[in-house]
């Protein structure tokens, strides 16, 4: 695994940890989901990028720097969308629970 991916895993894991602590959820589940989303979106986007370069441009080309320049930001973007989705869900659940307590 490349060093930038390890930094990305630490970054995403930290933010999902803070999210789970803020809403009193199980941190291991949400850290795992965040890291899994990051890695899966990274590998899928890398695969799509390599297929596009090999099939679309009609010559074998797999420069890791170029593929990572597109794959890593896409993976972090998808992880961010997942983070915001969980955050919205947790806020909605908190509002429902607060209404039920009154």
PDB file of C-alpha atoms in Angstrom:
ATOM      1  CA  UNK A   1       0.000   0.000   0.000  1.00  0.00           C
ATOM      2  CA  UNK A   2       1.272   3.417  -0.853  1.00  0.00           C
ATOM      3  CA  UNK A   3       2.032   6.011   1.802  1.00  0.00           C
ATOM      4  CA  UNK A   4      -0.595   8.463   0.543  1.00  0.00           C
ATOM      5  CA  UNK A   5      -3.301   5.811   0.912  1.00  0.00           C
ATOM      6  CA  UNK A   6      -2.188   5.139   4.494  1.00  0.00           C
ATOM      7  CA  UNK A   7      -2.429   8.880   5.196  1.00  0.00           C
ATOM      8  CA  UNK A   8      -5.899   8.879   3.629  1.00  0.00           C
ATOM      9  CA  UNK A   9      -6.967   5.924   5.782  1.00  0.00           C
ATOM     10  CA  UNK A  10      -5.768   7.715   8.911  1.00  0.00           C
ATOM     11  CA  UNK A  11      -7.521  10.938   7.860  1.00  0.00           C
ATOM     12  CA  UNK A  12     -10.837   9.245   7.106  1.00  0.00           C
ATOM     13  CA  UNK A  13     -10.610   7.027  10.193  1.00  0.00           C
ATOM     14  CA  UNK A  14     -10.016  10.055  12.432  1.00  0.00           C
ATOM     15  CA  UNK A  15     -12.993  11.952  11.068  1.00  0.00           C
ATOM     16  CA  UNK A  16     -15.329   8.959  11.316  1.00  0.00           C
ATOM     17  CA  UNK A  17     -14.098   8.433  14.894  1.00  0.00           C
ATOM     18  CA  UNK A  18     -14.985  12.029  15.784  1.00  0.00           C
ATOM     19  CA  UNK A  19     -18.375  11.627  14.127  1.00  0.00           C
ATOM     20  CA  UNK A  20     -19.172   8.469  16.080  1.00  0.00           C
ATOM     21  CA  UNK A  21     -18.030  10.043  19.358  1.00  0.00           C
ATOM     22  CA  UNK A  22     -20.105  13.172  18.774  1.00  0.00           C
ATOM     23  CA  UNK A  23     -23.310  11.167  18.332  1.00  0.00           C
ATOM     24  CA  UNK A  24     -22.442   8.369  20.822  1.00  0.00           C
ATOM     25  CA  UNK A  25     -22.269   5.569  18.227  1.00  0.00           C
ATOM     26  CA  UNK A  26     -19.984   2.547  18.070  1.00  0.00           C
ATOM     27  CA  UNK A  27     -16.678   3.931  16.732  1.00  0.00           C
ATOM     28  CA  UNK A  28     -15.328   0.633  15.373  1.00  0.00           C
ATOM     29  CA  UNK A  29     -18.263   0.146  13.036  1.00  0.00           C
ATOM     30  CA  UNK A  30     -18.149   3.641  11.575  1.00  0.00           C
ATOM     31  CA  UNK A  31     -14.346   3.765  11.324  1.00  0.00           C
ATOM     32  CA  UNK A  32     -14.513   0.442   9.477  1.00  0.00           C
ATOM     33  CA  UNK A  33     -17.240   1.693   7.155  1.00  0.00           C
ATOM     34  CA  UNK A  34     -15.309   4.892   6.406  1.00  0.00           C
ATOM     35  CA  UNK A  35     -12.063   3.070   5.652  1.00  0.00           C
ATOM     36  CA  UNK A  36     -13.882   0.429   3.598  1.00  0.00           C
ATOM     37  CA  UNK A  37     -15.602   3.109   1.512  1.00  0.00           C
ATOM     38  CA  UNK A  38     -12.287   4.900   0.963  1.00  0.00           C
ATOM     39  CA  UNK A  39     -10.409   1.782  -0.111  1.00  0.00           C
ATOM     40  CA  UNK A  40     -13.200   0.376  -2.280  1.00  0.00           C
ATOM     41  CA  UNK A  41     -13.751   3.662  -4.081  1.00  0.00           C
ATOM     42  CA  UNK A  42      -9.987   4.048  -4.549  1.00  0.00           C
ATOM     43  CA  UNK A  43      -9.568   0.571  -6.046  1.00  0.00           C
ATOM     44  CA  UNK A  44     -12.667   0.812  -8.232  1.00  0.00           C
ATOM     45  CA  UNK A  45     -11.712   4.239  -9.565  1.00  0.00           C
ATOM     46  CA  UNK A  46      -8.164   3.038 -10.208  1.00  0.00           C
ATOM     47  CA  UNK A  47      -9.509   0.047 -12.119  1.00  0.00           C
ATOM     48  CA  UNK A  48     -11.838   2.237 -14.168  1.00  0.00           C
ATOM     49  CA  UNK A  49      -9.042   4.703 -14.874  1.00  0.00           C
ATOM     50  CA  UNK A  50      -6.665   1.976 -16.069  1.00  0.00           C
ATOM     51  CA  UNK A  51      -9.394   0.405 -18.202  1.00  0.00           C
ATOM     52  CA  UNK A  52     -10.168   3.800 -19.740  1.00  0.00           C
ATOM     53  CA  UNK A  53      -6.519   4.456 -20.502  1.00  0.00           C
ATOM     54  CA  UNK A  54      -5.940   0.982 -21.964  1.00  0.00           C
ATOM     55  CA  UNK A  55      -9.174   0.634 -23.922  1.00  0.00           C
ATOM     56  CA  UNK A  56     -10.120   4.226 -24.661  1.00  0.00           C
ATOM     57  CA  UNK A  57      -6.712   5.438 -25.743  1.00  0.00           C
ATOM     58  CA  UNK A  58      -5.780   2.186 -27.526  1.00  0.00           C
ATOM     59  CA  UNK A  59      -2.359   1.817 -25.943  1.00  0.00           C
ATOM     60  CA  UNK A  60      -1.194   0.154 -22.744  1.00  0.00           C
ATOM     61  CA  UNK A  61      -0.571   2.822 -20.172  1.00  0.00           C
ATOM     62  CA  UNK A  62      -0.516   2.478 -16.409  1.00  0.00           C
ATOM     63  CA  UNK A  63       1.425   5.319 -14.845  1.00  0.00           C
ATOM     64  CA  UNK A  64       0.655   5.144 -11.127  1.00  0.00           C
ATOM     65  CA  UNK A  65       1.172   8.861 -10.562  1.00  0.00           C
ATOM     66  CA  UNK A  66      -1.445   9.845 -13.132  1.00  0.00           C
ATOM     67  CA  UNK A  67      -3.966   7.255 -11.983  1.00  0.00           C
ATOM     68  CA  UNK A  68      -3.473   8.267  -8.333  1.00  0.00           C
ATOM     69  CA  UNK A  69      -3.972  11.941  -9.183  1.00  0.00           C
ATOM     70  CA  UNK A  70      -7.539  11.070 -10.171  1.00  0.00           C
ATOM     71  CA  UNK A  71      -8.292   8.059  -7.955  1.00  0.00           C
ATOM     72  CA  UNK A  72      -7.298   9.425  -4.543  1.00  0.00           C
ATOM     73  CA  UNK A  73      -9.333  12.674  -4.700  1.00  0.00           C
ATOM     74  CA  UNK A  74     -12.319  10.698  -6.002  1.00  0.00           C
ATOM     75  CA  UNK A  75     -12.012   8.224  -3.101  1.00  0.00           C
ATOM     76  CA  UNK A  76     -11.785  11.022  -0.520  1.00  0.00           C
ATOM     77  CA  UNK A  77     -14.789  12.721  -2.163  1.00  0.00           C
ATOM     78  CA  UNK A  78     -16.886   9.547  -1.933  1.00  0.00           C
ATOM     79  CA  UNK A  79     -15.808   9.112   1.708  1.00  0.00           C
ATOM     80  CA  UNK A  80     -16.863  12.702   2.383  1.00  0.00           C
ATOM     81  CA  UNK A  81     -20.282  12.044   0.873  1.00  0.00           C
ATOM     82  CA  UNK A  82     -20.607   8.980   3.123  1.00  0.00           C
ATOM     83  CA  UNK A  83     -19.560  11.062   6.145  1.00  0.00           C
ATOM     84  CA  UNK A  84     -22.144  13.759   5.410  1.00  0.00           C
ATOM     85  CA  UNK A  85     -24.802  11.104   4.873  1.00  0.00           C
ATOM     86  CA  UNK A  86     -24.123   9.544   8.274  1.00  0.00           C
ATOM     87  CA  UNK A  87     -23.981  12.973   9.901  1.00  0.00           C
ATOM     88  CA  UNK A  88     -27.362  13.929   8.445  1.00  0.00           C
ATOM     89  CA  UNK A  89     -28.848  10.598   9.533  1.00  0.00           C
ATOM     90  CA  UNK A  90     -27.520  10.964  13.080  1.00  0.00           C
ATOM     91  CA  UNK A  91     -28.811  14.550  13.378  1.00  0.00           C
ATOM     92  CA  UNK A  92     -32.219  13.436  12.166  1.00  0.00           C
ATOM     93  CA  UNK A  93     -32.258  10.571  14.692  1.00  0.00           C
ATOM     94  CA  UNK A  94     -31.251  12.990  17.477  1.00  0.00           C
ATOM     95  CA  UNK A  95     -34.117  15.350  16.626  1.00  0.00           C
ATOM     96  CA  UNK A  96     -36.588  12.459  16.643  1.00  0.00           C
ATOM     97  CA  UNK A  97     -35.275  11.242  20.008  1.00  0.00           C
ATOM     98  CA  UNK A  98     -35.445  14.761  21.514  1.00  0.00           C
ATOM     99  CA  UNK A  99     -39.040  15.178  20.360  1.00  0.00           C
ATOM    100  CA  UNK A 100     -39.947  11.803  21.878  1.00  0.00           C
ATOM    101  CA  UNK A 101     -38.468  12.789  25.259  1.00  0.00           C
ATOM    102  CA  UNK A 102     -40.650  15.901  25.616  1.00  0.00           C
TER     103      UNK A 102
END
